[in-house]
């Protein structure tokens, strides 16, 4: 089956610093990738849609200058949390849409803790 | 009213039971319906994907979609302790954007 990886799986950073999370589709090409965040015992909330070679589309209420998304190739999208604060601590999950089947596959998630 | 409603559970059943998980939705434009399984601290795993109304079966899993009632179901036969997880329904219309339910936590005890 299709595999999506995320790196790192877990990161702790200090308040005010920036953190970059990578999302890769390993065995398929993804023209579209999605970034979600998930708080404990809650569902996934879509943050933004990332299209290869163009600007990301952010959901209402998501600060585009704080959550920088780059989709530089058909297999890689990155999310950078800039000037992180403790309230940014969450589980960040990406998904990638297989351009051939249109199915979405999720990465294993990245747990961010900001101290 | 949320676009997708799902009972959060928890749902606790004995091994071997048939499990029924359900979601209702309000947006008649939804055409694609999915069920994901999520283990604790892991990303969701796609279980079933259906388009429009009807049934789809895959091993012990059966997905049903009733667009007239705006109601979808996932049935798990012969449930196993390894099925213990959170099950998320998700749906989309003409765009790629998935709308998720809150997830139902299932526990299958031996």
PDB file of C-alpha atoms in Angstrom:
ATOM      1  CA  UNK A   1       0.000   0.000   0.000  1.00  0.00           C
ATOM      2  CA  UNK A   2       0.876   3.652  -0.295  1.00  0.00           C
ATOM      3  CA  UNK A   3       3.222   4.964   2.374  1.00  0.00           C
ATOM      4  CA  UNK A   4       3.560   8.476   3.720  1.00  0.00           C
ATOM      5  CA  UNK A   5       6.366   9.312   6.108  1.00  0.00           C
ATOM      6  CA  UNK A   6       6.826  12.230   8.468  1.00  0.00           C
ATOM      7  CA  UNK A   7       9.947  13.513  10.108  1.00  0.00           C
ATOM      8  CA  UNK A   8      10.523  14.028  12.936  1.00  0.00           C
ATOM      9  CA  UNK A   9       8.028  11.839  14.757  1.00  0.00           C
ATOM     10  CA  UNK A  10       8.494  13.784  17.964  1.00  0.00           C
ATOM     11  CA  UNK A  11      10.081  17.155  18.690  1.00  0.00           C
ATOM     12  CA  UNK A  12      10.458  19.392  21.709  1.00  0.00           C
ATOM     13  CA  UNK A  13      11.406  23.001  21.176  1.00  0.00           C
ATOM     14  CA  UNK A  14      11.656  26.171  23.197  1.00  0.00           C
ATOM     15  CA  UNK A  15       9.148  28.958  22.920  1.00  0.00           C
ATOM     16  CA  UNK A  16      10.096  31.414  20.187  1.00  0.00           C
ATOM     17  CA  UNK A  17      11.999  28.985  18.015  1.00  0.00           C
ATOM     18  CA  UNK A  18      10.903  27.515  14.674  1.00  0.00           C
ATOM     19  CA  UNK A  19      10.330  23.873  13.832  1.00  0.00           C
ATOM     20  CA  UNK A  20      10.170  22.235  10.407  1.00  0.00           C
ATOM     21  CA  UNK A  21       8.175  19.058   9.786  1.00  0.00           C
ATOM     22  CA  UNK A  22       8.622  17.035   6.599  1.00  0.00           C
ATOM     23  CA  UNK A  23       5.982  14.946   4.860  1.00  0.00           C
ATOM     24  CA  UNK A  24       7.002  12.543   2.101  1.00  0.00           C
ATOM     25  CA  UNK A  25       5.060  10.205  -0.150  1.00  0.00           C
ATOM     26  CA  UNK A  26       7.397   7.247  -0.558  1.00  0.00           C
ATOM     27  CA  UNK A  27       5.936   5.204  -3.404  1.00  0.00           C
ATOM     28  CA  UNK A  28       3.584   7.524  -5.235  1.00  0.00           C
ATOM     29  CA  UNK A  29       3.405  11.072  -6.493  1.00  0.00           C
ATOM     30  CA  UNK A  30       1.223  13.553  -4.685  1.00  0.00           C
ATOM     31  CA  UNK A  31       0.221  16.779  -6.378  1.00  0.00           C
ATOM     32  CA  UNK A  32      -1.775  17.649  -3.276  1.00  0.00           C
ATOM     33  CA  UNK A  33      -0.865  17.245   0.369  1.00  0.00           C
ATOM     34  CA  UNK A  34      -2.820  18.272   3.425  1.00  0.00           C
ATOM     35  CA  UNK A  35      -1.761  19.357   6.894  1.00  0.00           C
ATOM     36  CA  UNK A  36      -3.905  18.634   9.944  1.00  0.00           C
ATOM     37  CA  UNK A  37      -3.558  19.159  13.643  1.00  0.00           C
ATOM     38  CA  UNK A  38      -5.161  16.993  16.254  1.00  0.00           C
ATOM     39  CA  UNK A  39      -5.624  17.768  19.933  1.00  0.00           C
ATOM     40  CA  UNK A  40      -5.990  14.928  22.461  1.00  0.00           C
ATOM     41  CA  UNK A  41      -9.236  12.992  22.048  1.00  0.00           C
ATOM     42  CA  UNK A  42     -10.363  15.277  19.256  1.00  0.00           C
ATOM     43  CA  UNK A  43     -10.696  14.808  15.544  1.00  0.00           C
ATOM     44  CA  UNK A  44      -8.404  16.044  12.814  1.00  0.00           C
ATOM     45  CA  UNK A  45      -8.699  19.691  11.889  1.00  0.00           C
ATOM     46  CA  UNK A  46      -7.523  20.668   8.425  1.00  0.00           C
ATOM     47  CA  UNK A  47      -5.009  23.503   8.547  1.00  0.00           C
ATOM     48  CA  UNK A  48      -4.061  23.916   4.906  1.00  0.00           C
ATOM     49  CA  UNK A  49      -3.973  22.340   1.481  1.00  0.00           C
ATOM     50  CA  UNK A  50      -0.607  22.237  -0.216  1.00  0.00           C
ATOM     51  CA  UNK A  51      -0.333  22.015  -3.998  1.00  0.00           C
ATOM     52  CA  UNK A  52       2.945  21.239  -5.711  1.00  0.00           C
ATOM     53  CA  UNK A  53       4.473  24.332  -7.212  1.00  0.00           C
ATOM     54  CA  UNK A  54       1.921  26.807  -5.899  1.00  0.00           C
ATOM     55  CA  UNK A  55       0.946  28.585  -2.704  1.00  0.00           C
ATOM     56  CA  UNK A  56      -0.871  26.695  -0.006  1.00  0.00           C
ATOM     57  CA  UNK A  57      -4.533  27.325   0.747  1.00  0.00           C
ATOM     58  CA  UNK A  58      -5.138  27.924   4.436  1.00  0.00           C
ATOM     59  CA  UNK A  59      -8.316  27.227   6.362  1.00  0.00           C
ATOM     60  CA  UNK A  60     -10.100  30.019   8.113  1.00  0.00           C
ATOM     61  CA  UNK A  61      -8.411  30.944  11.353  1.00  0.00           C
ATOM     62  CA  UNK A  62      -5.015  29.464  10.467  1.00  0.00           C
ATOM     63  CA  UNK A  63      -2.222  32.039  10.363  1.00  0.00           C
ATOM     64  CA  UNK A  64      -0.316  31.611   7.124  1.00  0.00           C
ATOM     65  CA  UNK A  65       2.678  33.573   8.424  1.00  0.00           C
ATOM     66  CA  UNK A  66       2.948  31.323  11.421  1.00  0.00           C
ATOM     67  CA  UNK A  67       2.488  27.992   9.657  1.00  0.00           C
ATOM     68  CA  UNK A  68       4.627  28.145   6.545  1.00  0.00           C
ATOM     69  CA  UNK A  69       3.977  25.425   3.987  1.00  0.00           C
ATOM     70  CA  UNK A  70       6.176  24.542   1.054  1.00  0.00           C
ATOM     71  CA  UNK A  71       5.402  21.838  -1.498  1.00  0.00           C
ATOM     72  CA  UNK A  72       8.576  21.827  -3.545  1.00  0.00           C
ATOM     73  CA  UNK A  73       8.203  18.471  -5.274  1.00  0.00           C
ATOM     74  CA  UNK A  74       5.649  15.772  -6.015  1.00  0.00           C
ATOM     75  CA  UNK A  75       6.829  13.775  -3.010  1.00  0.00           C
ATOM     76  CA  UNK A  76       7.678  16.373  -0.371  1.00  0.00           C
ATOM     77  CA  UNK A  77       5.802  19.015   1.575  1.00  0.00           C
ATOM     78  CA  UNK A  78       7.097  20.841   4.650  1.00  0.00           C
ATOM     79  CA  UNK A  79       5.331  22.654   7.468  1.00  0.00           C
ATOM     80  CA  UNK A  80       7.341  25.188   9.463  1.00  0.00           C
ATOM     81  CA  UNK A  81       5.902  26.398  12.743  1.00  0.00           C
ATOM     82  CA  UNK A  82       7.501  29.799  13.252  1.00  0.00           C
ATOM     83  CA  UNK A  83       7.991  31.467  16.624  1.00  0.00           C
ATOM     84  CA  UNK A  84       6.378  28.506  18.347  1.00  0.00           C
ATOM     85  CA  UNK A  85       4.407  28.983  21.549  1.00  0.00           C
ATOM     86  CA  UNK A  86       3.140  26.415  24.065  1.00  0.00           C
ATOM     87  CA  UNK A  87      -0.366  26.627  22.573  1.00  0.00           C
ATOM     88  CA  UNK A  88       1.098  25.295  19.301  1.00  0.00           C
ATOM     89  CA  UNK A  89       1.841  22.015  21.056  1.00  0.00           C
ATOM     90  CA  UNK A  90      -0.198  19.409  19.207  1.00  0.00           C
ATOM     91  CA  UNK A  91      -0.105  16.343  16.989  1.00  0.00           C
ATOM     92  CA  UNK A  92       0.508  17.405  13.375  1.00  0.00           C
ATOM     93  CA  UNK A  93      -0.467  14.954  10.661  1.00  0.00           C
ATOM     94  CA  UNK A  94      -0.010  15.234   6.931  1.00  0.00           C
ATOM     95  CA  UNK A  95      -1.793  13.360   4.196  1.00  0.00           C
ATOM     96  CA  UNK A  96      -0.972  12.945   0.536  1.00  0.00           C
ATOM     97  CA  UNK A  97      -3.378  12.386  -2.304  1.00  0.00           C
ATOM     98  CA  UNK A  98      -2.255   9.853  -4.854  1.00  0.00           C
ATOM     99  CA  UNK A  99      -2.675  11.622  -8.194  1.00  0.00           C
ATOM    100  CA  UNK A 100      -3.591   8.317  -9.870  1.00  0.00           C
ATOM    101  CA  UNK A 101      -6.201   6.930  -7.437  1.00  0.00           C
ATOM    102  CA  UNK A 102      -7.326  10.135  -5.685  1.00  0.00           C
ATOM    103  CA  UNK A 103      -7.153   8.317  -2.353  1.00  0.00           C
ATOM    104  CA  UNK A 104      -5.593  10.107   0.610  1.00  0.00           C
ATOM    105  CA  UNK A 105      -2.995   8.425   2.754  1.00  0.00           C
ATOM    106  CA  UNK A 106      -1.881   9.736   6.112  1.00  0.00           C
ATOM    107  CA  UNK A 107       1.519  10.015   7.653  1.00  0.00           C
ATOM    108  CA  UNK A 108       2.238   8.708  11.167  1.00  0.00           C
ATOM    109  CA  UNK A 109       2.113  12.194  12.672  1.00  0.00           C
ATOM    110  CA  UNK A 110       4.555  14.485  14.471  1.00  0.00           C
ATOM    111  CA  UNK A 111       4.099  15.311  18.120  1.00  0.00           C
ATOM    112  CA  UNK A 112       5.254  18.853  18.839  1.00  0.00           C
ATOM    113  CA  UNK A 113       5.813  20.034  22.380  1.00  0.00           C
ATOM    114  CA  UNK A 114       6.746  23.673  22.928  1.00  0.00           C
ATOM    115  CA  UNK A 115       8.181  24.473  26.344  1.00  0.00           C
TER     116      UNK A 115
ATOM    117  CA  UNK B   1     -24.735  21.858  13.745  1.00  0.00           C
ATOM    118  CA  UNK B   2     -21.568  20.053  12.719  1.00  0.00           C
ATOM    119  CA  UNK B   3     -21.333  18.861   9.141  1.00  0.00           C
ATOM    120  CA  UNK B   4     -20.470  15.358  10.309  1.00  0.00           C
ATOM    121  CA  UNK B   5     -21.741  13.824  13.548  1.00  0.00           C
ATOM    122  CA  UNK B   6     -20.206  10.755  15.135  1.00  0.00           C
ATOM    123  CA  UNK B   7     -20.755   9.277  18.568  1.00  0.00           C
ATOM    124  CA  UNK B   8     -17.412   9.464  20.402  1.00  0.00           C
ATOM    125  CA  UNK B   9     -18.096   6.357  22.470  1.00  0.00           C
ATOM    126  CA  UNK B  10     -16.294   4.618  24.005  1.00  0.00           C
ATOM    127  CA  UNK B  11     -17.802   1.432  22.672  1.00  0.00           C
ATOM    128  CA  UNK B  12     -16.771  -1.701  24.527  1.00  0.00           C
ATOM    129  CA  UNK B  13     -17.569  -5.151  23.073  1.00  0.00           C
ATOM    130  CA  UNK B  14     -16.433  -8.733  23.672  1.00  0.00           C
ATOM    131  CA  UNK B  15     -14.175 -10.495  21.200  1.00  0.00           C
ATOM    132  CA  UNK B  16     -16.156 -12.011  18.342  1.00  0.00           C
ATOM    133  CA  UNK B  17     -18.978  -9.466  18.464  1.00  0.00           C
ATOM    134  CA  UNK B  18     -20.284  -7.586  15.471  1.00  0.00           C
ATOM    135  CA  UNK B  19     -19.515  -3.887  15.785  1.00  0.00           C
ATOM    136  CA  UNK B  20     -21.592  -1.161  14.175  1.00  0.00           C
ATOM    137  CA  UNK B  21     -20.137   2.331  13.821  1.00  0.00           C
ATOM    138  CA  UNK B  22     -22.141   5.186  12.348  1.00  0.00           C
ATOM    139  CA  UNK B  23     -21.958   8.762  11.144  1.00  0.00           C
ATOM    140  CA  UNK B  24     -24.587  11.202   9.983  1.00  0.00           C
ATOM    141  CA  UNK B  25     -23.964  14.255   7.857  1.00  0.00           C
ATOM    142  CA  UNK B  26     -25.812  17.321   6.700  1.00  0.00           C
ATOM    143  CA  UNK B  27     -24.133  18.289   3.418  1.00  0.00           C
ATOM    144  CA  UNK B  28     -25.894  16.607   0.489  1.00  0.00           C
ATOM    145  CA  UNK B  29     -22.916  17.443  -1.745  1.00  0.00           C
ATOM    146  CA  UNK B  30     -20.757  14.770  -0.102  1.00  0.00           C
ATOM    147  CA  UNK B  31     -20.035  11.965  -2.563  1.00  0.00           C
ATOM    148  CA  UNK B  32     -16.931  10.238  -1.224  1.00  0.00           C
ATOM    149  CA  UNK B  33     -17.056   8.417   2.085  1.00  0.00           C
ATOM    150  CA  UNK B  34     -14.184   6.939   4.005  1.00  0.00           C
ATOM    151  CA  UNK B  35     -13.483   5.115   7.230  1.00  0.00           C
ATOM    152  CA  UNK B  36     -10.128   5.448   8.924  1.00  0.00           C
ATOM    153  CA  UNK B  37      -8.693   3.576  11.882  1.00  0.00           C
ATOM    154  CA  UNK B  38      -6.357   5.421  14.216  1.00  0.00           C
ATOM    155  CA  UNK B  39      -4.305   3.811  16.932  1.00  0.00           C
ATOM    156  CA  UNK B  40      -3.132   5.960  19.819  1.00  0.00           C
ATOM    157  CA  UNK B  41      -0.418   8.440  18.803  1.00  0.00           C
ATOM    158  CA  UNK B  42      -0.445   7.222  15.190  1.00  0.00           C
ATOM    159  CA  UNK B  43      -1.739   8.639  11.924  1.00  0.00           C
ATOM    160  CA  UNK B  44      -5.093   7.454  10.528  1.00  0.00           C
ATOM    161  CA  UNK B  45      -5.088   4.373   8.316  1.00  0.00           C
ATOM    162  CA  UNK B  46      -7.559   4.138   5.442  1.00  0.00           C
ATOM    163  CA  UNK B  47      -9.899   1.163   5.895  1.00  0.00           C
ATOM    164  CA  UNK B  48     -12.717   1.658   3.430  1.00  0.00           C
ATOM    165  CA  UNK B  49     -13.437   4.066   0.602  1.00  0.00           C
ATOM    166  CA  UNK B  50     -16.825   4.251  -1.101  1.00  0.00           C
ATOM    167  CA  UNK B  51     -18.352   6.487  -3.693  1.00  0.00           C
ATOM    168  CA  UNK B  52     -22.036   7.427  -3.541  1.00  0.00           C
ATOM    169  CA  UNK B  53     -24.578   5.006  -2.061  1.00  0.00           C
ATOM    170  CA  UNK B  54     -24.299   1.278  -1.581  1.00  0.00           C
ATOM    171  CA  UNK B  55     -22.299  -1.367   0.237  1.00  0.00           C
ATOM    172  CA  UNK B  56     -18.670  -2.351   0.054  1.00  0.00           C
ATOM    173  CA  UNK B  57     -17.115  -5.348   1.720  1.00  0.00           C
ATOM    174  CA  UNK B  58     -13.475  -6.056   2.492  1.00  0.00           C
ATOM    175  CA  UNK B  59     -12.741  -9.044   4.680  1.00  0.00           C
ATOM    176  CA  UNK B  60     -14.354  -8.510   8.065  1.00  0.00           C
ATOM    177  CA  UNK B  61     -15.303  -4.926   7.235  1.00  0.00           C
ATOM    178  CA  UNK B  62     -18.441  -3.717   5.472  1.00  0.00           C
ATOM    179  CA  UNK B  63     -19.150  -0.086   4.692  1.00  0.00           C
ATOM    180  CA  UNK B  64     -22.652   1.135   3.914  1.00  0.00           C
ATOM    181  CA  UNK B  65     -23.721   4.499   2.547  1.00  0.00           C
ATOM    182  CA  UNK B  66     -27.321   5.710   2.500  1.00  0.00           C
ATOM    183  CA  UNK B  67     -27.286   9.108   0.835  1.00  0.00           C
ATOM    184  CA  UNK B  68     -31.056   9.508   1.102  1.00  0.00           C
ATOM    185  CA  UNK B  69     -30.768   9.377   4.898  1.00  0.00           C
ATOM    186  CA  UNK B  70     -27.310  11.009   4.995  1.00  0.00           C
ATOM    187  CA  UNK B  71     -26.078   8.093   7.050  1.00  0.00           C
ATOM    188  CA  UNK B  72     -22.999   5.900   6.747  1.00  0.00           C
ATOM    189  CA  UNK B  73     -22.002   2.807   8.669  1.00  0.00           C
ATOM    190  CA  UNK B  74     -19.027   0.548   9.200  1.00  0.00           C
ATOM    191  CA  UNK B  75     -19.591  -3.015  10.373  1.00  0.00           C
ATOM    192  CA  UNK B  76     -16.808  -5.132  11.807  1.00  0.00           C
ATOM    193  CA  UNK B  77     -17.492  -8.861  12.005  1.00  0.00           C
ATOM    194  CA  UNK B  78     -15.735 -11.236  14.397  1.00  0.00           C
ATOM    195  CA  UNK B  79     -14.119  -8.322  16.202  1.00  0.00           C
ATOM    196  CA  UNK B  80     -10.640  -8.854  17.646  1.00  0.00           C
ATOM    197  CA  UNK B  81      -8.741  -7.116  20.449  1.00  0.00           C
ATOM    198  CA  UNK B  82      -6.427  -5.761  17.742  1.00  0.00           C
ATOM    199  CA  UNK B  83      -9.419  -3.839  16.355  1.00  0.00           C
ATOM    200  CA  UNK B  84      -9.340  -1.655  19.473  1.00  0.00           C
ATOM    201  CA  UNK B  85      -8.725   1.839  18.137  1.00  0.00           C
ATOM    202  CA  UNK B  86     -10.502   5.056  17.245  1.00  0.00           C
ATOM    203  CA  UNK B  87     -12.543   4.883  14.057  1.00  0.00           C
ATOM    204  CA  UNK B  88     -13.003   8.084  12.097  1.00  0.00           C
ATOM    205  CA  UNK B  89     -15.499   8.636   9.334  1.00  0.00           C
ATOM    206  CA  UNK B  90     -14.590  11.194   6.692  1.00  0.00           C
ATOM    207  CA  UNK B  91     -16.293  12.525   3.630  1.00  0.00           C
ATOM    208  CA  UNK B  92     -15.805  14.969   0.807  1.00  0.00           C
ATOM    209  CA  UNK B  93     -17.625  16.520  -2.078  1.00  0.00           C
ATOM    210  CA  UNK B  94     -16.175  17.762  -5.316  1.00  0.00           C
ATOM    211  CA  UNK B  95     -13.061  19.094  -3.613  1.00  0.00           C
ATOM    212  CA  UNK B  96     -10.245  17.192  -1.921  1.00  0.00           C
ATOM    213  CA  UNK B  97     -11.110  18.586   1.487  1.00  0.00           C
ATOM    214  CA  UNK B  98     -12.016  15.835   3.922  1.00  0.00           C
ATOM    215  CA  UNK B  99     -14.462  16.534   6.708  1.00  0.00           C
ATOM    216  CA  UNK B 100     -13.924  14.220   9.650  1.00  0.00           C
ATOM    217  CA  UNK B 101     -16.205  13.003  12.364  1.00  0.00           C
ATOM    218  CA  UNK B 102     -14.948  13.214  15.922  1.00  0.00           C
ATOM    219  CA  UNK B 103     -14.104   9.501  15.949  1.00  0.00           C
ATOM    220  CA  UNK B 104     -15.528   6.595  17.941  1.00  0.00           C
ATOM    221  CA  UNK B 105     -13.251   4.863  20.393  1.00  0.00           C
ATOM    222  CA  UNK B 106     -13.695   1.092  20.224  1.00  0.00           C
ATOM    223  CA  UNK B 107     -12.416  -1.405  22.752  1.00  0.00           C
ATOM    224  CA  UNK B 108     -12.659  -5.131  22.103  1.00  0.00           C
ATOM    225  CA  UNK B 109     -11.966  -7.178  25.201  1.00  0.00           C
ATOM    226  CA  UNK B 110     -10.893 -10.842  25.182  1.00  0.00           C
TER     227      UNK B 110
END
